[in-house]
Short mmCIF file of C-alpha atoms in Angstrom, two decimals:
data_model
loop_
_atom_site.label_atom_id
_atom_site.label_comp_id
_atom_site.label_asym_id
_atom_site.label_seq_id
_atom_site.Cartn_x
_atom_site.Cartn_y
_atom_site.Cartn_z
CA MET A 5 -3.26 -12.46 -2.65
CA VAL A 6 -3.11 -9.37 -0.52
CA SER A 7 -2.69 -6.08 -2.29
CA ALA A 8 0.37 -3.95 -1.83
CA LEU A 9 -1.45 -2.07 0.89
CA GLY A 10 -3.66 -2.86 3.66
CA MET A 11 -6.39 -0.68 4.99
CA THR A 12 -10.00 0.41 5.02
CA ALA A 13 -12.01 3.56 5.11
CA VAL A 14 -14.56 4.71 7.60
CA LEU A 15 -17.32 7.17 8.42
CA GLY A 16 -20.68 8.73 8.10
CA GLY A 17 -24.16 7.72 9.05
CA CYS A 18 -26.79 5.98 7.03
CA GLY A 19 -29.86 7.78 5.88
CA SER A 20 -32.82 6.85 3.76
CA THR A 21 -32.55 6.98 0.00
CA GLY A 22 -36.27 7.45 -0.41
CA SER A 23 -36.22 5.46 -3.64
CA SER A 24 -37.09 1.90 -4.51
CA GLY A 25 -36.01 -0.86 -6.81
CA VAL A 26 -32.34 0.07 -7.19
CA THR A 27 -29.62 -2.57 -7.42
CA LEU A 28 -26.07 -1.40 -6.78
CA ARG A 29 -23.35 -3.52 -8.32
CA LEU A 30 -20.05 -3.62 -6.43
CA VAL A 31 -16.87 -5.29 -7.69
CA ALA A 32 -14.26 -5.75 -4.96
CA ALA A 33 -10.81 -7.21 -4.47
CA ASP A 34 -10.22 -10.25 -2.28
CA TYR A 35 -7.95 -9.65 0.72
CA GLY A 36 -8.32 -13.20 2.02
CA ASP A 37 -6.04 -16.11 1.24
CA SER A 38 -8.71 -18.84 1.28
CA SER A 39 -12.46 -19.28 0.87
CA ALA A 40 -12.72 -19.26 4.66
CA ASN A 41 -11.65 -15.63 4.95
CA SER A 42 -12.60 -14.30 1.52
CA SER A 43 -13.61 -10.63 1.37
CA LYS A 44 -16.89 -11.87 -0.10
CA LYS A 45 -17.97 -12.87 3.42
CA TYR A 46 -17.28 -9.35 4.68
CA TRP A 47 -19.13 -7.66 1.82
CA ASP A 48 -22.09 -10.06 1.86
CA SER A 49 -22.56 -9.43 5.58
CA LEU A 50 -22.28 -5.68 5.09
CA ALA A 51 -24.73 -5.69 2.18
CA LYS A 52 -27.23 -7.72 4.19
CA ALA A 53 -27.02 -5.29 7.10
CA TYR A 54 -27.49 -2.32 4.76
CA GLU A 55 -30.41 -3.87 2.88
CA ALA A 56 -32.19 -4.59 6.17
CA LYS A 57 -32.46 -0.81 6.73
CA HIS A 58 -33.00 0.16 3.08
CA SER A 59 -35.72 -2.04 1.61
CA GLY A 60 -35.58 -0.36 -1.80
CA VAL A 61 -31.90 -1.02 -2.41
CA LYS A 62 -30.10 -4.28 -3.21
CA VAL A 63 -26.31 -4.57 -3.20
CA GLU A 64 -24.86 -7.18 -5.54
CA VAL A 65 -21.25 -8.02 -4.75
CA SER A 66 -18.67 -9.75 -6.97
CA VAL A 67 -15.25 -10.44 -5.46
CA TYR A 68 -12.17 -11.32 -7.53
CA SER A 69 -8.54 -12.02 -6.67
CA TRP A 70 -6.01 -9.21 -6.87
CA ASN A 71 -4.59 -10.96 -9.93
CA ASP A 72 -7.87 -10.45 -11.80
CA VAL A 73 -9.95 -7.65 -10.31
CA ASP A 74 -8.45 -4.66 -12.12
CA ALA A 75 -8.73 -6.42 -15.47
CA LYS A 76 -12.33 -7.46 -14.72
CA VAL A 77 -13.37 -3.86 -14.05
CA LYS A 78 -11.49 -2.60 -17.10
CA ALA A 79 -13.33 -5.12 -19.28
CA MET A 80 -16.72 -4.19 -17.79
CA VAL A 81 -16.10 -0.49 -18.43
CA ALA A 82 -14.91 -1.18 -21.98
CA ALA A 83 -18.08 -3.18 -22.66
CA GLY A 84 -20.26 -0.29 -21.49
CA LYS A 85 -21.30 -2.15 -18.34
CA ALA A 86 -19.42 -0.32 -15.60
CA PRO A 87 -20.27 -1.38 -12.04
CA ASP A 88 -21.70 1.23 -9.70
CA LEU A 89 -18.76 0.73 -7.35
CA ALA A 90 -15.30 -0.75 -7.73
CA GLN A 91 -12.84 -1.40 -4.92
CA ILE A 92 -9.57 -1.91 -6.79
CA GLY A 93 -5.98 -0.74 -7.07
CA ALA A 94 -6.09 2.41 -9.22
CA TYR A 95 -8.55 5.13 -10.14
CA ALA A 96 -6.70 7.82 -12.13
CA ASP A 97 -7.35 6.48 -15.65
CA TYR A 98 -11.10 6.29 -14.99
CA ALA A 99 -11.11 9.77 -13.46
CA ALA A 100 -9.21 11.20 -16.43
CA ALA A 101 -11.75 9.59 -18.80
CA GLY A 102 -14.61 11.36 -16.99
CA LYS A 103 -16.22 8.11 -15.82
CA LEU A 104 -16.24 8.65 -12.03
CA TYR A 105 -18.28 10.69 -9.58
CA PRO A 106 -16.26 13.15 -7.48
CA ALA A 107 -16.23 12.02 -3.85
CA SER A 108 -17.95 15.27 -2.83
CA ASP A 109 -21.01 14.28 -4.93
CA LEU A 110 -21.42 11.10 -2.89
CA LEU A 111 -20.20 11.34 0.69
CA SER A 112 -21.52 13.24 3.67
CA ILE A 113 -19.35 16.06 4.98
CA ARG A 114 -18.79 13.99 8.11
CA THR A 115 -17.52 11.02 6.12
CA GLN A 116 -15.26 13.17 3.95
CA ALA A 117 -13.77 14.91 6.98
CA ASP A 118 -12.91 11.63 8.67
CA PHE A 119 -10.48 10.36 6.04
CA LEU A 120 -6.80 10.79 6.84
CA SER A 121 -5.80 13.85 4.85
CA GLN A 122 -2.80 12.42 3.00
CA LEU A 123 -4.95 9.52 1.79
CA SER A 124 -7.70 11.84 0.57
CA ASP A 125 -5.08 14.01 -1.12
CA ALA A 126 -3.67 10.96 -2.92
CA GLY A 127 -7.16 10.30 -4.25
CA GLN A 128 -7.17 13.51 -6.28
CA TRP A 129 -6.91 13.78 -10.03
CA ASN A 130 -6.69 17.29 -11.45
CA HIS A 131 -7.30 18.73 -7.95
CA THR A 132 -10.60 16.87 -7.43
CA GLN A 133 -10.95 13.74 -5.29
CA TYR A 134 -12.27 10.73 -7.22
CA GLY A 135 -10.38 7.97 -5.41
CA ILE A 136 -11.84 7.12 -2.00
CA PRO A 137 -9.26 5.37 0.20
CA PHE A 138 -10.30 1.88 1.21
CA ALA A 139 -7.35 -0.12 2.48
CA ALA A 140 -3.83 0.97 3.37
CA SER A 141 -0.57 -0.08 4.96
CA THR A 142 2.83 1.29 5.82
CA ARG A 143 6.27 -0.30 6.10
CA VAL A 144 8.56 -0.98 9.04
CA LEU A 145 11.83 -2.86 9.43
CA PHE A 146 11.25 -6.44 10.61
CA TYR A 147 14.18 -8.16 12.31
CA ASN A 148 14.69 -11.73 13.52
CA LYS A 149 15.19 -11.52 17.29
CA THR A 150 16.82 -14.96 17.50
CA LEU A 151 19.42 -14.19 14.83
CA PHE A 152 20.09 -10.75 16.33
CA ALA A 153 20.67 -12.27 19.78
CA LYS A 154 23.13 -14.81 18.36
CA ALA A 155 25.03 -12.03 16.62
CA GLY A 156 24.96 -9.82 19.72
CA ILE A 157 23.43 -6.86 17.90
CA THR A 158 20.53 -4.43 18.36
CA PRO A 159 18.08 -3.11 15.75
CA PRO A 160 19.50 -0.29 13.60
CA SER A 161 18.29 3.30 13.39
CA THR A 162 20.79 4.52 10.76
CA TRP A 163 22.14 3.10 7.51
CA ASP A 164 25.63 2.65 8.99
CA GLN A 165 24.16 0.63 11.85
CA LEU A 166 22.13 -1.44 9.39
CA ALA A 167 25.26 -2.25 7.39
CA ALA A 168 27.18 -3.15 10.55
CA ASP A 169 24.33 -5.39 11.74
CA ALA A 170 24.19 -7.07 8.34
CA LYS A 171 27.95 -7.77 8.50
CA ALA A 172 27.57 -9.31 11.97
CA LEU A 173 24.71 -11.49 10.73
CA LYS A 174 26.71 -12.61 7.71
CA ASP A 175 29.63 -13.54 9.97
CA LYS A 176 27.21 -15.85 11.84
CA GLY A 177 26.21 -17.58 8.61
CA VAL A 178 22.80 -15.92 8.09
CA LYS A 179 21.67 -16.59 4.51
CA TYR A 180 20.09 -13.17 3.91
CA PRO A 181 21.56 -10.67 6.41
CA VAL A 182 19.33 -7.96 4.90
CA ALA A 183 16.87 -8.88 2.15
CA LEU A 184 16.59 -6.32 -0.65
CA PRO A 185 13.70 -7.41 -2.92
CA LEU A 186 14.08 -5.31 -6.06
CA GLY A 187 12.69 -8.02 -8.32
CA PRO A 188 9.81 -7.35 -10.71
CA GLU A 189 6.97 -8.33 -8.36
CA GLU A 190 6.98 -5.22 -6.18
CA ALA A 191 10.25 -3.36 -6.72
CA GLN A 192 8.44 -0.03 -6.91
CA ALA A 193 7.63 -0.33 -3.20
CA GLU A 194 11.12 -1.24 -1.98
CA THR A 195 12.52 1.49 -4.22
CA MET A 196 10.27 4.17 -2.78
CA GLN A 197 10.99 3.19 0.82
CA TRP A 198 14.74 3.52 0.24
CA MET A 199 14.22 6.84 -1.55
CA LEU A 200 12.30 8.16 1.45
CA SER A 201 14.93 6.77 3.84
CA GLY A 202 17.67 8.52 1.88
CA ASN A 203 15.90 11.86 2.10
CA SER A 204 15.96 12.01 5.89
CA ASP A 205 16.87 15.67 6.20
CA ASN A 206 15.22 17.41 3.27
CA GLY A 207 14.90 17.23 -0.48
CA GLY A 208 12.78 14.95 -2.59
CA SER A 209 9.94 12.80 -1.37
CA GLY A 210 10.36 9.59 -3.30
CA TYR A 211 9.39 9.58 -6.95
CA THR A 212 8.15 13.18 -7.11
CA ASP A 213 8.69 16.56 -5.49
CA ASP A 214 6.11 18.51 -3.51
CA VAL A 215 4.36 19.78 -6.65
CA GLY A 216 4.18 16.36 -8.33
CA THR A 217 7.11 16.60 -10.75
CA TYR A 218 9.06 13.36 -11.16
CA THR A 219 12.48 13.57 -9.45
CA ILE A 220 13.63 9.96 -9.84
CA ASP A 221 17.19 10.96 -10.79
CA SER A 222 17.65 13.48 -7.96
CA ALA A 223 21.10 13.67 -6.36
CA GLN A 224 19.69 12.17 -3.14
CA ASN A 225 18.22 9.17 -4.99
CA VAL A 226 21.45 8.55 -6.92
CA ASP A 227 23.35 8.69 -3.61
CA THR A 228 20.87 6.22 -2.05
CA PHE A 229 21.28 3.54 -4.72
CA THR A 230 25.04 4.08 -4.84
CA TRP A 231 25.12 3.41 -1.09
CA LEU A 232 23.05 0.25 -1.49
CA ARG A 233 25.31 -0.99 -4.30
CA ASP A 234 28.57 -0.30 -2.45
CA ASN A 235 27.68 -0.98 1.19
CA LEU A 236 25.18 -3.83 1.05
CA VAL A 237 25.11 -5.63 -2.31
CA GLY A 238 28.81 -5.19 -3.08
CA LYS A 239 29.77 -6.57 0.33
CA GLY A 240 27.64 -9.68 -0.02
CA LEU A 241 25.15 -8.67 2.67
CA THR A 242 21.92 -9.15 0.69
CA GLY A 243 21.97 -12.92 0.27
CA PRO A 244 22.51 -15.42 -2.55
CA VAL A 245 19.82 -14.06 -4.91
CA ALA A 246 20.60 -10.82 -6.75
CA PRO A 247 18.26 -8.06 -5.51
CA GLY A 248 16.99 -7.52 -9.07
CA LYS A 249 15.80 -11.14 -9.12
CA LEU A 250 14.49 -11.35 -5.54
CA ASN A 251 10.73 -10.87 -5.32
CA ARG A 252 8.95 -9.58 -2.24
CA ALA A 253 6.93 -12.77 -1.76
CA ASP A 254 10.11 -14.88 -1.78
CA ALA A 255 11.83 -12.50 0.66
CA PHE A 256 8.85 -12.70 3.03
CA ALA A 257 8.81 -16.50 2.78
CA ALA A 258 12.55 -16.63 3.56
CA PHE A 259 11.98 -14.39 6.60
CA ALA A 260 9.20 -16.70 7.79
CA ASP A 261 11.64 -19.62 7.38
CA GLY A 262 14.18 -17.90 9.66
CA GLN A 263 16.70 -17.22 6.87
CA VAL A 264 16.53 -13.39 6.86
CA GLY A 265 18.02 -11.06 9.43
CA MET A 266 16.20 -7.87 8.41
CA LEU A 267 13.79 -6.65 5.76
CA ASP A 268 11.30 -3.92 4.97
CA GLY A 269 7.83 -5.40 5.53
CA HIS A 270 4.13 -4.63 5.68
CA PRO A 271 1.47 -5.99 8.08
CA THR A 272 0.82 -9.31 6.32
CA LEU A 273 4.27 -10.47 7.40
CA ILE A 274 3.13 -10.47 11.04
CA GLN A 275 0.86 -13.48 10.53
CA GLN A 276 3.14 -15.15 7.98
CA ALA A 277 6.15 -15.12 10.31
CA GLY A 278 4.08 -15.80 13.40
CA LYS A 279 2.61 -18.98 11.92
CA LYS A 280 6.15 -20.33 11.44
CA GLY A 281 7.15 -19.46 15.00
CA VAL A 282 9.69 -16.78 14.09
CA LYS A 283 10.42 -14.40 16.94
CA PHE A 284 10.61 -10.97 15.37
CA GLY A 285 10.65 -7.30 16.26
CA MET A 286 9.65 -4.20 14.31
CA VAL A 287 11.27 -0.75 14.26
CA PRO A 288 10.93 2.28 11.97
CA MET A 289 12.95 2.06 8.76
CA PRO A 290 16.45 3.46 9.36
CA GLY A 291 17.43 6.60 7.50
CA ARG A 292 20.77 7.90 6.33
CA THR A 293 21.52 9.57 9.68
CA GLY A 294 18.49 8.67 11.80
CA ALA A 295 14.94 7.43 11.47
CA ALA A 296 13.64 7.75 7.92
CA ARG A 297 11.82 11.01 7.19
CA ALA A 298 8.71 9.07 6.20
CA SER A 299 7.46 5.57 5.66
CA MET A 300 5.96 4.48 2.39
CA GLY A 301 2.20 4.28 2.59
CA VAL A 302 0.02 2.36 0.18
CA THR A 303 -3.72 2.52 -0.22
CA ASP A 304 -6.29 0.74 -2.33
CA TRP A 305 -9.28 2.61 -3.67
CA MET A 306 -13.04 2.71 -3.81
CA MET A 307 -14.55 4.54 -6.79
CA ALA A 308 -18.05 5.14 -8.12
CA PHE A 309 -18.89 5.06 -11.82
CA LYS A 310 -21.41 7.53 -13.23
CA GLN A 311 -22.82 5.25 -15.90
CA SER A 312 -25.91 3.99 -14.06
CA GLY A 313 -26.65 7.32 -12.40
CA HIS A 314 -27.20 6.04 -8.85
CA ALA A 315 -25.29 8.78 -7.04
CA GLU A 316 -27.76 9.15 -4.18
CA GLN A 317 -27.91 5.43 -3.38
CA ILE A 318 -24.16 4.97 -3.88
CA GLY A 319 -23.39 7.81 -1.50
CA ASP A 320 -25.75 6.53 1.16
CA PHE A 321 -24.23 3.05 0.97
CA LEU A 322 -20.68 4.43 1.16
CA ASN A 323 -21.51 6.46 4.25
CA PHE A 324 -22.54 3.14 5.81
CA VAL A 325 -19.41 1.33 4.55
CA TYR A 326 -17.18 3.98 6.10
CA SER A 327 -18.74 3.98 9.56
CA GLU A 328 -16.19 3.49 12.33
CA LYS A 329 -17.61 0.07 13.19
CA ASN A 330 -17.38 -1.25 9.63
CA VAL A 331 -13.93 0.17 8.92
CA LEU A 332 -12.56 -1.36 12.11
CA ALA A 333 -14.13 -4.72 11.30
CA PHE A 334 -12.48 -4.87 7.88
CA SER A 335 -9.12 -3.66 9.18
CA ARG A 336 -9.09 -6.26 11.96
CA ASP A 337 -10.21 -9.09 9.68
CA TYR A 338 -7.35 -8.50 7.24
CA GLY A 339 -4.57 -6.96 9.30
CA LEU A 340 -4.82 -3.59 7.58
CA LEU A 341 -4.88 -0.01 8.78
CA PRO A 342 -8.07 2.05 9.02
CA VAL A 343 -8.19 4.92 6.54
CA THR A 344 -10.28 7.16 8.76
CA GLY A 345 -9.33 9.22 11.76
CA SER A 346 -12.09 7.82 13.97
CA ALA A 347 -11.12 4.18 13.37
CA SER A 348 -7.40 4.97 13.59
CA THR A 349 -7.92 6.60 16.99
CA ALA A 350 -9.92 3.59 18.20
CA MET A 351 -7.26 1.15 17.00
CA SER A 352 -4.32 3.11 18.43
CA GLY A 353 -6.08 3.28 21.79
CA SER A 354 -6.61 -0.49 21.97
CA ASP A 355 -4.06 -2.89 23.45
CA ALA A 356 -6.03 -5.94 22.35
CA GLU A 357 -4.93 -8.05 19.39
CA PRO A 358 -4.93 -7.65 16.46
CA ASP A 359 -4.90 -3.90 17.11
CA LYS A 360 -1.72 -3.92 19.21
CA ALA A 361 0.32 -5.71 16.53
CA LEU A 362 -0.62 -2.99 14.04
CA HIS A 363 0.47 -0.08 16.26
CA PRO A 364 3.99 0.20 14.72
CA PHE A 365 2.41 0.58 11.28
CA LEU A 366 -0.30 2.91 12.55
CA ASP A 367 2.40 5.14 14.08
CA GLN A 368 3.92 5.60 10.61
CA LEU A 369 0.65 6.42 8.88
CA PRO A 370 0.22 10.15 9.66
CA THR A 371 3.56 11.02 8.03
CA SER A 372 3.55 8.33 5.34
CA GLU A 373 3.95 9.22 1.68
CA LEU A 374 2.15 7.41 -1.12
CA TYR A 375 2.92 6.58 -4.71
CA PRO A 376 1.95 9.34 -7.16
CA VAL A 377 -1.26 7.46 -7.93
CA GLY A 378 -3.09 10.58 -9.07
CA LYS A 379 -0.87 10.67 -12.17
CA THR A 380 -2.10 8.64 -15.12
CA SER A 381 1.58 8.13 -16.00
CA TRP A 382 2.28 6.22 -12.79
CA ALA A 383 1.39 2.78 -14.17
CA ALA A 384 4.02 3.08 -16.90
CA VAL A 385 6.62 4.46 -14.49
CA SER A 386 5.95 1.71 -11.93
CA ALA A 387 6.34 -0.96 -14.63
CA ALA A 388 9.67 0.53 -15.75
CA VAL A 389 10.96 0.64 -12.17
CA LYS A 390 10.01 -3.02 -11.62
CA GLN A 391 11.98 -4.09 -14.69
CA ASN A 392 15.08 -1.91 -14.30
CA ILE A 393 15.85 -0.76 -10.76
CA GLY A 394 17.68 -3.97 -9.81
CA GLN A 395 20.42 -3.04 -12.30
CA ALA A 396 21.18 0.11 -10.27
CA VAL A 397 22.50 -1.88 -7.30
CA ALA A 398 24.19 -4.70 -9.20
CA PRO A 399 27.99 -4.88 -8.80
CA GLY A 400 29.40 -2.61 -11.48
CA GLY A 401 25.95 -1.14 -12.12
CA SER A 402 25.36 2.57 -12.64
CA PRO A 403 22.75 4.06 -10.29
CA SER A 404 23.02 7.37 -12.11
CA GLY A 405 22.53 5.75 -15.51
CA VAL A 406 19.55 3.64 -14.44
CA LEU A 407 17.79 6.49 -12.61
CA THR A 408 18.40 8.89 -15.51
CA ARG A 409 16.74 6.43 -17.92
CA LEU A 410 13.81 5.95 -15.54
CA GLN A 411 13.46 9.72 -15.24
CA ALA A 412 13.33 10.00 -19.04
CA THR A 413 10.62 7.32 -19.15
CA ALA A 414 8.64 9.15 -16.45
CA THR A 415 8.94 12.55 -18.13
CA ALA A 416 7.81 11.12 -21.47
CA ALA A 417 4.87 9.23 -19.91
CA ASP A 418 3.84 12.32 -17.96
CA GLY A 419 3.81 14.43 -21.12
CA SER A 420 1.86 11.95 -23.22
CA ASN A 421 -0.75 11.38 -20.50
CA GLY A 422 -1.12 14.97 -19.46
CA GLY A 423 0.03 14.17 -15.93
#
């Protein structure tokens, strides 16, 4: 299973640790979908290359599926056996518990400076960076070129155009004119993208404002979900499955089967649809009156635990991991975006595949906005959104009521967690 993101970090040089007999334990998530392309192959190769230049250091790698990896690390930490490094989905709880090294204690200045700034900023807890970006992705609007040609329409750049295109697709018998996956699998992502699209001109930036206060029930967000309820769902333009019951994986599968006219997608859909022979295009997500103010960005995280005290060796290894060459290799292997400026520049300047296919996503990255992952309350808020947001767009549903309840949940979680 691929994480909600898709990207890798890059930078730095490798030096000598000057010490001997150290074993670094790394637990990492698997971005592959079979044993043939498991992330374990990437990490084993990287570890071997590093060990060849650092005879005193061994790197032991354990790779687990995205379904299991966060729980595995949590159990290790609880048992007093934290790994030296974990490449997983969230860091804030470990940072708040004082278990992680700050990134500045580990990475060279060159490596730190190479990370894309909004990704580094998202890695901060209490104004200090503990989360080191590892993999990321953005979202664009995928559309089925064959279905669009039959309906005589062009890709939308505004919400009104999107609704008109969806109506034309419905009139041609398309099963899902526009898929709106607000089911419990990944509703927090679809929700944030529509929030950002609805704030084209100014105002809130998704779940929080510029200073990190939750603004889920802002006037703009209420207007956004009212529009979705009245103009898409209420007019039968989102397909036979209620958005609150439609999961992202099912929506992607339906797109790959040629049953979806448009949907908000991330890079893994390129291969999934391509394998089924679907002819598709990609454009920026439409906004209320023009292109959306920002795309949703997602990143996965690398973090270093203090328990074993191997800061020097960990830092040296991470500088190697984040070299331009290694970041590009990971990004290309798994269809993700590089998290460093050097690798991003190299990828955007390449017209070879798979780099070229990722350009639309790469274009969105500099202005993308991420979940409020630096807040320890985010996990509870995300879970509440997954369970409830579908009700906001249901016929007869109350966007204001649903968003007000979610805001209350967020405010309470924020207070009890201290942010």
